[in-house]
CSV table of C-alpha atoms and ligand atoms in Angstrom, one decimal:
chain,number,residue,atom,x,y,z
A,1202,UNK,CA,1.2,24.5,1.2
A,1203,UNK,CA,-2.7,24.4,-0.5
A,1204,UNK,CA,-3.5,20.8,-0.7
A,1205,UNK,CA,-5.9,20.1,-3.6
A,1206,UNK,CA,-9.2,17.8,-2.9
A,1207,UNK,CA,-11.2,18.6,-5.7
A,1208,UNK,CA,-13.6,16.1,-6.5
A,1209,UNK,CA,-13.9,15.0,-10.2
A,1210,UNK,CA,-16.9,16.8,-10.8
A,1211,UNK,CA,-18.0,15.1,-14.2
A,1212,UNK,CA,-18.1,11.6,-12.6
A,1213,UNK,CA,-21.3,11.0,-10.6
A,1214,UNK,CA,-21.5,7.2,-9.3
A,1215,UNK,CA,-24.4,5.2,-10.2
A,1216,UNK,CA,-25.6,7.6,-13.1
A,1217,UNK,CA,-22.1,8.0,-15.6
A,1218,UNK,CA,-20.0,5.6,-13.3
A,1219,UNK,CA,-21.4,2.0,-12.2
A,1220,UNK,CA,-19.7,-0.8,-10.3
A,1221,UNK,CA,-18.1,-3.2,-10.7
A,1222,UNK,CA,-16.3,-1.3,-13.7
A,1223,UNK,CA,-15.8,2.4,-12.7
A,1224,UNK,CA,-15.4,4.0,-8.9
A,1225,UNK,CA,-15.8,7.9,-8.7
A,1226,UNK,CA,-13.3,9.3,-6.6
A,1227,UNK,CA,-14.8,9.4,-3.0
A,1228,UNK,CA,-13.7,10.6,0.5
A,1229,UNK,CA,-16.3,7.7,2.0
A,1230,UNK,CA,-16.9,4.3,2.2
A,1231,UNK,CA,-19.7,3.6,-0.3
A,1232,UNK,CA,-21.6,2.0,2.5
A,1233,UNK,CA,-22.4,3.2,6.4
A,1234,UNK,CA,-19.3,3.2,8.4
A,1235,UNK,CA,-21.1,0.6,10.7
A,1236,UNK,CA,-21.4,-1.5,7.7
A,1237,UNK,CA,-17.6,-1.0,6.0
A,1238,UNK,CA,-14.8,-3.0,7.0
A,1239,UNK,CA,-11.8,-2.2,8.2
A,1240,UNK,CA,-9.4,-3.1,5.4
A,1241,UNK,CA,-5.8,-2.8,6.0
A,1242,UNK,CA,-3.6,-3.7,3.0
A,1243,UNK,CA,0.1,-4.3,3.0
A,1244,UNK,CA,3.2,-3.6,0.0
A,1245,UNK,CA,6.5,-4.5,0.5
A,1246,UNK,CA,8.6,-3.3,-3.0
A,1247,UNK,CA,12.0,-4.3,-4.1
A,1248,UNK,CA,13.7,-7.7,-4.1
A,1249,UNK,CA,12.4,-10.7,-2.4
A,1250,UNK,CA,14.9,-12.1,-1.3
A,1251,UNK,CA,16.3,-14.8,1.9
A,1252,UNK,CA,16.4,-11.7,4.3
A,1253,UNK,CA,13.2,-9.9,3.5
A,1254,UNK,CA,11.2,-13.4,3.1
A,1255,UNK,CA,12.2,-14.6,7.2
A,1256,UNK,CA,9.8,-11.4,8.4
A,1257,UNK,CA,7.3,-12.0,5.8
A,1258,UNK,CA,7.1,-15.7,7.5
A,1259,UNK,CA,6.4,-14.7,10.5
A,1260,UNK,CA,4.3,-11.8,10.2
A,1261,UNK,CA,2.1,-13.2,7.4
A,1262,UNK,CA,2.1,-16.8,8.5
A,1263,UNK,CA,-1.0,-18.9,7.9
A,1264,UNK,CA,-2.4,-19.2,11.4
A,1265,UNK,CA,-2.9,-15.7,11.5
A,1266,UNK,CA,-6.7,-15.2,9.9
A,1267,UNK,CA,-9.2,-12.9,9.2
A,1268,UNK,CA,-12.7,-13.0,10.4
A,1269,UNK,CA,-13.8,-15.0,8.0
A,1270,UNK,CA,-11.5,-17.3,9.3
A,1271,UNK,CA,-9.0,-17.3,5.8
A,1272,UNK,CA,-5.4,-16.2,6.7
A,1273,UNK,CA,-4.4,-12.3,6.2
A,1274,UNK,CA,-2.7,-11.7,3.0
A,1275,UNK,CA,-0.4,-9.0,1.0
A,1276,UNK,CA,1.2,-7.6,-1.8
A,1277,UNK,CA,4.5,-7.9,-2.9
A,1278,UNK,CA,5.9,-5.7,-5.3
A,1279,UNK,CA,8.7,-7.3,-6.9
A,1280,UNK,CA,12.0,-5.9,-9.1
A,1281,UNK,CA,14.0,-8.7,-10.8
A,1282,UNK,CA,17.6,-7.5,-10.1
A,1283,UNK,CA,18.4,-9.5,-6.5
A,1284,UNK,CA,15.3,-11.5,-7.0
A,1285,UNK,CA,15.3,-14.9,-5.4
A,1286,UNK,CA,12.3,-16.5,-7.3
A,1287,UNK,CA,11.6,-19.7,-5.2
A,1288,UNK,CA,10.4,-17.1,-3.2
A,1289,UNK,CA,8.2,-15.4,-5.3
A,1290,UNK,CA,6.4,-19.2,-6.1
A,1291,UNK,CA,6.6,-19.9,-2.1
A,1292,UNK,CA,4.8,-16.5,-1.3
A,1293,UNK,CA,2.0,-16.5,-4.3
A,1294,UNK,CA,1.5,-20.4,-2.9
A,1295,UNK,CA,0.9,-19.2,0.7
A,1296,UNK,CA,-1.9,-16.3,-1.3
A,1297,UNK,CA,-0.2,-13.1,-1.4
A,1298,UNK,CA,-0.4,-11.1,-4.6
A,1299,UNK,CA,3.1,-11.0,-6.6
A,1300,UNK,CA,2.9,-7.8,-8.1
A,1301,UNK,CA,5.8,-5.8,-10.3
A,1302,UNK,CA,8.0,-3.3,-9.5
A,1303,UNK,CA,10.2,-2.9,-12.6
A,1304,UNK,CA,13.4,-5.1,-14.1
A,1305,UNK,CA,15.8,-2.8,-13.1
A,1306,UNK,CA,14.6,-0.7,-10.4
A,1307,UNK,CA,15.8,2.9,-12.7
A,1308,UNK,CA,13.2,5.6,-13.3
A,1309,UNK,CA,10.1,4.4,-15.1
A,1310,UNK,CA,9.0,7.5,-16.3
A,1311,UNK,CA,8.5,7.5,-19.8
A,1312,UNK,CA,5.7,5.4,-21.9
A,1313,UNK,CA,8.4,3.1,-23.9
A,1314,UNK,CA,10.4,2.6,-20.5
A,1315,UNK,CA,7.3,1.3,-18.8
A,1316,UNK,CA,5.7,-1.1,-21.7
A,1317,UNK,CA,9.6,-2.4,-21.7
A,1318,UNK,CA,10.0,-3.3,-18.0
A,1319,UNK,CA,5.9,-4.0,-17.1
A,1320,UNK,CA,6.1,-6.2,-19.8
A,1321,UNK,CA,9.2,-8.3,-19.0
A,1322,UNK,CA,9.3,-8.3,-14.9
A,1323,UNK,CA,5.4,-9.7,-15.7
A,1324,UNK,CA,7.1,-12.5,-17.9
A,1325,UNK,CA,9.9,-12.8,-15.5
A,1326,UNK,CA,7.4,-13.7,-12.7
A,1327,UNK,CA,5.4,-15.6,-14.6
A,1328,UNK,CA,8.0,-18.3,-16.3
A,1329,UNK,CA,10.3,-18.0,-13.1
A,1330,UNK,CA,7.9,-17.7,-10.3
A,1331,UNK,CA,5.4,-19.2,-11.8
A,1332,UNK,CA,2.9,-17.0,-11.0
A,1333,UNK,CA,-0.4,-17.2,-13.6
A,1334,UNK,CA,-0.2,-13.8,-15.8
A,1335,UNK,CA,-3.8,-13.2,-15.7
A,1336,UNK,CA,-2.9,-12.7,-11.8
A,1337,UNK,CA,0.0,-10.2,-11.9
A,1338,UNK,CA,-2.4,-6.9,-12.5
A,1339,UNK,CA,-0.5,-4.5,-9.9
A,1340,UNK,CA,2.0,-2.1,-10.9
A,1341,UNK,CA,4.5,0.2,-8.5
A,1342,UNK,CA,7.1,2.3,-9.9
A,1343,UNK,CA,10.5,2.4,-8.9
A,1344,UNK,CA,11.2,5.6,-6.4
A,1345,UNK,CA,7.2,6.8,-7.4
A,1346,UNK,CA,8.3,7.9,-10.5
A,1347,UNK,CA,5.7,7.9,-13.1
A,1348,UNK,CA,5.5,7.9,-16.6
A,1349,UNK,CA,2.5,10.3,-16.0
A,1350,UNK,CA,-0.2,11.0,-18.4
A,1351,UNK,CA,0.8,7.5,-20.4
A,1352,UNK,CA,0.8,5.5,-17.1
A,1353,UNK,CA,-2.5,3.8,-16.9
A,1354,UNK,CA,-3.0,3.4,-20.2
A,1355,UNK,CA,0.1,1.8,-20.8
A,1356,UNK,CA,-0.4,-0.2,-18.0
A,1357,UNK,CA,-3.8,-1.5,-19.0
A,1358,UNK,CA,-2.5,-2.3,-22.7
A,1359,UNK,CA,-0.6,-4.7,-20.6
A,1360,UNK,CA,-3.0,-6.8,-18.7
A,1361,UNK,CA,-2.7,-4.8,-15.4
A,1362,UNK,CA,-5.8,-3.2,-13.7
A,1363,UNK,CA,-4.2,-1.3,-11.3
A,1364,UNK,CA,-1.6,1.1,-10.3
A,1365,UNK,CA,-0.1,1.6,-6.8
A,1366,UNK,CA,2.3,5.1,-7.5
A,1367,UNK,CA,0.6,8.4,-6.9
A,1368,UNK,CA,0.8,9.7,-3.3
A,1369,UNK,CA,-1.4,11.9,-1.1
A,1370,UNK,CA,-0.3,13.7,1.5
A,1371,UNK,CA,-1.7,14.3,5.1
A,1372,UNK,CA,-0.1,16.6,7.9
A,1373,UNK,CA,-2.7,16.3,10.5
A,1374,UNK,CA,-4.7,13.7,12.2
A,1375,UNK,CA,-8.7,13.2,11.3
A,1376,UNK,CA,-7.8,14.6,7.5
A,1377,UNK,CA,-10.1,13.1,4.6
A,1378,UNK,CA,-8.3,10.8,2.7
A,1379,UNK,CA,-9.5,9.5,-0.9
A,1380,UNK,CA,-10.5,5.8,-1.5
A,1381,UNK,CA,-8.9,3.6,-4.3
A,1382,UNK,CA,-11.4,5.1,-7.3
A,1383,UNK,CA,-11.0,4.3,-11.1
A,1384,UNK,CA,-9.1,6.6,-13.8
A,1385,UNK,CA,-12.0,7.0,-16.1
A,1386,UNK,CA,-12.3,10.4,-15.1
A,1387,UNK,CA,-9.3,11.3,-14.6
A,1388,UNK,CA,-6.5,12.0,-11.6
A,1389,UNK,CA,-8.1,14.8,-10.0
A,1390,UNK,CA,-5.6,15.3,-7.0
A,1391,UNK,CA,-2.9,17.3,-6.2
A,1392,UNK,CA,0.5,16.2,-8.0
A,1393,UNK,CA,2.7,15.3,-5.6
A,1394,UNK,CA,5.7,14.1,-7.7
A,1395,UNK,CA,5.4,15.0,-11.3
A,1396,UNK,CA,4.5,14.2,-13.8
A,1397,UNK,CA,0.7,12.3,-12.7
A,1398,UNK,CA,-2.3,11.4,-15.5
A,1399,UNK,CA,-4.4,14.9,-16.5
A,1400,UNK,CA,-7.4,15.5,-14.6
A,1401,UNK,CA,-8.7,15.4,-18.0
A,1402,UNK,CA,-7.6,11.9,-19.8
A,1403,UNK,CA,-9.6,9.1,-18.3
A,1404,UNK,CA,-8.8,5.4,-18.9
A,1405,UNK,CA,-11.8,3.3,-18.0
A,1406,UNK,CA,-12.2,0.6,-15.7
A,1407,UNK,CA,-8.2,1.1,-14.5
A,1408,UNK,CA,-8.0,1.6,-10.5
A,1409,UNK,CA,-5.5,3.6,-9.4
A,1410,UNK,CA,-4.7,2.7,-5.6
A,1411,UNK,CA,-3.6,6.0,-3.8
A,1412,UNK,CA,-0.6,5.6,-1.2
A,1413,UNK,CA,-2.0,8.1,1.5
A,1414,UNK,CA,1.3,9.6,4.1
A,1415,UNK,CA,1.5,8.4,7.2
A,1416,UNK,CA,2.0,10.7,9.8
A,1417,UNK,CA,5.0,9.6,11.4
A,1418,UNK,CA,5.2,8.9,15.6
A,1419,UNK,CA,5.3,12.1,17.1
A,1420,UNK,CA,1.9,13.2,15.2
A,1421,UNK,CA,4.4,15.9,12.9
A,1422,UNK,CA,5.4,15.2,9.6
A,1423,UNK,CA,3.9,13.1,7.1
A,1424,UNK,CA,5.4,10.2,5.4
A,1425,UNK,CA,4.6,8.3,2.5
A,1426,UNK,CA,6.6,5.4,3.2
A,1427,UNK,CA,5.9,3.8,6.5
A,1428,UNK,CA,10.0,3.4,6.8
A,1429,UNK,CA,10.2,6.9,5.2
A,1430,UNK,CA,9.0,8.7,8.2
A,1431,UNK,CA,11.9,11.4,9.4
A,1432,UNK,CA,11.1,11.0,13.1
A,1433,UNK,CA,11.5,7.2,13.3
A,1434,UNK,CA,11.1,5.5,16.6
A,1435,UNK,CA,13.5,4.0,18.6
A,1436,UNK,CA,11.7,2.0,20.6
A,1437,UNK,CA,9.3,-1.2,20.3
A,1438,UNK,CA,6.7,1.4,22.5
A,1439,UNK,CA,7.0,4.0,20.2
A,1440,UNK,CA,6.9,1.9,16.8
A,1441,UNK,CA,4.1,0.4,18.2
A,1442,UNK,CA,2.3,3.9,19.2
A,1443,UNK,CA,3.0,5.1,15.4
A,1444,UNK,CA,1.0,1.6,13.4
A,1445,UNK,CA,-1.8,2.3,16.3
A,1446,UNK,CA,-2.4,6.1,15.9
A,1447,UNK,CA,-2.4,5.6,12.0
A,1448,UNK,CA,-4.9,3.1,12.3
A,1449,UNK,CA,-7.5,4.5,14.6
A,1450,UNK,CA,-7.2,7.7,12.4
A,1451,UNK,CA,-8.7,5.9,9.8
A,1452,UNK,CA,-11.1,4.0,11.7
A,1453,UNK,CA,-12.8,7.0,12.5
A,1454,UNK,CA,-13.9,6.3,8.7
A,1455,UNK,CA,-13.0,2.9,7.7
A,1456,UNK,CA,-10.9,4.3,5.1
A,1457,UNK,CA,-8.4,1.1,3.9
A,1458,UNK,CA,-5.3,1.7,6.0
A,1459,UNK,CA,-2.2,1.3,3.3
A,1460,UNK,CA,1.8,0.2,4.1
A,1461,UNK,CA,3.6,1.2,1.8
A,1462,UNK,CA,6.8,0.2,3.2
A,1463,UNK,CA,10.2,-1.8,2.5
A,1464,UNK,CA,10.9,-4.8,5.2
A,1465,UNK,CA,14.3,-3.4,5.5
A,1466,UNK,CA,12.4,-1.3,8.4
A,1467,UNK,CA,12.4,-4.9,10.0
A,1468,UNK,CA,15.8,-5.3,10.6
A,1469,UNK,CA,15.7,-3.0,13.5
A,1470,UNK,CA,14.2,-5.4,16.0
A,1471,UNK,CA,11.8,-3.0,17.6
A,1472,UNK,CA,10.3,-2.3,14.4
A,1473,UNK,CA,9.7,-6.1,13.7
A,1474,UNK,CA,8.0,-6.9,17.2
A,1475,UNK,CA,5.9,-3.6,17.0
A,1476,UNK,CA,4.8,-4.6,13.9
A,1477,UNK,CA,4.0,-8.5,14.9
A,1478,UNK,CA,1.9,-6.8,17.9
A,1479,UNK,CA,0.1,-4.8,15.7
A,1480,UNK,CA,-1.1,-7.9,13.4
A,1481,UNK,CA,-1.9,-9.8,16.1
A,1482,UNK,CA,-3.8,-7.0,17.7
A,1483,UNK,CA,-5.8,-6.6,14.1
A,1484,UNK,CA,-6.6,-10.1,14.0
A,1485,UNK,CA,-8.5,-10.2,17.5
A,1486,UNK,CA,-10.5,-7.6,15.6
A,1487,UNK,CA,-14.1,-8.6,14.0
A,1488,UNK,CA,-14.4,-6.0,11.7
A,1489,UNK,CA,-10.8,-5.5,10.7
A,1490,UNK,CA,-9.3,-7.5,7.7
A,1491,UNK,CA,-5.8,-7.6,6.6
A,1492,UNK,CA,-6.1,-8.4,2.1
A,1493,UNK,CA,-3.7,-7.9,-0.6
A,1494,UNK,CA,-4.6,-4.8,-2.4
A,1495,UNK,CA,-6.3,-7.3,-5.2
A,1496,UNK,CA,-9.1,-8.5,-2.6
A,1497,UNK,CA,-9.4,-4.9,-1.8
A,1498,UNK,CA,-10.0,-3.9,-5.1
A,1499,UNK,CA,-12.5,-6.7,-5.3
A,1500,UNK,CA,-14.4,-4.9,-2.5
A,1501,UNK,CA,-14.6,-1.7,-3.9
A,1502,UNK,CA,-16.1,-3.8,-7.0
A,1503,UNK,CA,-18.5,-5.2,-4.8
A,1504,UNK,CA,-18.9,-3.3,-1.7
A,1505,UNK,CA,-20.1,-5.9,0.8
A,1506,UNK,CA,-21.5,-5.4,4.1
A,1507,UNK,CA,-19.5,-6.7,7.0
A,1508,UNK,CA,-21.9,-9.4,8.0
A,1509,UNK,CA,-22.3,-10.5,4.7
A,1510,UNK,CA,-18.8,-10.6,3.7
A,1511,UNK,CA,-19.0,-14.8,3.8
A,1512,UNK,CA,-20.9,-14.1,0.3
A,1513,UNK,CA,-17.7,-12.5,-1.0
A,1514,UNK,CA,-16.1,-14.7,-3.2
A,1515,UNK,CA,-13.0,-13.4,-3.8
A,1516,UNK,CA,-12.5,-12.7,0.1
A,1517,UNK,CA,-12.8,-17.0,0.2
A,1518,UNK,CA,-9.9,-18.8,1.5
A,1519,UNK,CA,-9.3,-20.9,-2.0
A,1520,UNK,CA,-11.1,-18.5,-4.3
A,1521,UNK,CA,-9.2,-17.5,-6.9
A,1522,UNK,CA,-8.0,-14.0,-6.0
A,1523,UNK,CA,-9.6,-12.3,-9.0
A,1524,UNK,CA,-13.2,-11.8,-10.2
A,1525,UNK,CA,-13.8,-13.9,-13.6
A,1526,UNK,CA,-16.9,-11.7,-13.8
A,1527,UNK,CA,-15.9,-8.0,-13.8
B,626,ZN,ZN1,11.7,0.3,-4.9
């Protein structure tokens, strides 16, 4: 199979395309790997509910920090339908992004489908979760469906800045995988599950967040889901093996490490103490930080060197989680 990496030729960053509002599409850090950090982000879809919430505790829990001494964070990506939302206001208390994942959890995939349900799962976690609208900007569609070509601008008529729904697929280790980059050129990558935006509409200033495949334990097939993966370990040693080898793949060029995953994988208990390992094993790590895709985003706003990341606002440990100024 012929995998596509074209860059989007017309954008050229820092001449037609300047930070904080537009990010070419890139296979690099825009700064020396030495310099980059390590981010690893985190988005658990589907219903929050009593079940899911218990491993989000204690994975996520507040004592675990970042270098700059602020706890880790994630996203969750939220459906209404079996949502419990005392847990949506507990999690968006303890600093995780809330983001939406549809009402119903059907097939997004046309324009008036996704203003309906964007629209009204945003309202549904704002009045019942009370989560501040002006912070629910991430968007995942049900099953990675799309509504395509009308995605990011419908999502951006909405308040949302970025999307988290188009895959890329790698099937071998030390692959170049693309950064989170902004639609106003365009979606110039392969499409993996039609229908994707045209390489040819742009939609300024939107980021679109691409879910890169994991490969899976054994090093052979790729998986876009972390719980996806059709080799799945059975063992805490080989769960354990599969987050590690991910990670030091993309290392190699700090590019942000991304599960995109459902915390039903946590009900096998291997899975859940591999995991735990691997979080604790981040956090002893000075140049590694675990953010919700939002404080990524932020980043690739405002790339910040490592040893200056104390300047980063929106990195802070009370900060509001986005930028007033971009
Ligand atoms: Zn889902």
């Amino acid at each position: 199979m012929v995998i596509m990496t074209v860059n989007c030729s017309n954008c050229h960053q820092g001449a037609n395309c300047r930070l904080p509002q537009c990010s070419c599409t890139s296979y690099s850090s825009p700064l020396p790997v030495k310099d980059t950090p390590q981010i690893i982000f985190y988005g658990f879809d589907d219903a929050l509910n009593g079940q899911m919430a218990q491993h989000y505790r204690k994975l996520f829990s507040s004592d675990r920090k970042n270098p700059n001494d602020c706890p880790i964070s994630m996203s969750l990506y939220v459906q209404h339908d079996y949502t419990d939302y005392s847990l949506v206001r507990e999690f968006y208390k303890k600093g995780m992004e809330i983001g939406v994942h549809s009402v119903t959890h059907t097939n997004i995939d046309t324009e008036a489908k996704l203003a309906d349900e964007a629209e009204h799962q945003k309202s549904n976690l704002a009045q019942l979760g009370s989560v501040p609208k002006e912070e629910i900007i991430g968007w995942r569609s049900p099953n990675l469906e799309t509504a395509g070509d009308t995605q990011p601008m419908t999502l951006k008529k909405l308040g949302y800045t970025y999307d988290i729904s188009l895959t890329y697929t790698v099937r071998k280790r030390h692959e170049k995988k693309p950064w989170p980059y902004t639609m106003d050129y365009g979606y110039p990558y392969y499409c993996e599950i039609p229908p994707c935006p045209k390489p040819t509409s742009g939609q300024k200033g939107f980021w679109e967040v691409p879910i890169i495949a994991f490969l899976d334990y054994k090093g052979a097939y790729p998986c876009a889901y972390v719980d996806g993966c059709s080799n799945s370990p059975t063992t805490e040693e080989d769960a354990f093996e599969f987050l590690w080898e991910n990670f030091e793949d993309n290392y190699e060029t700090r590019t942000p490490l991304g599960f995109s995953m459902h915390a039903a994988w946590f009900e096998r208990p291997h899975n859940l103490a591999a995991m735990d390992r691997f979080i604790k094993e981040m956090t002893k790590k000075d140049d590694v930080y675990i953010v919700s895709v939002q404080k990524m985003l932020e980043w690739m706003k405002h790339p910040t060197k490592l040893s200056e990341l104390y300047k980063l606002k929106a990195w802070g440990c009370k900060s509001a989680s986005i930028d007033q100024q971009s």
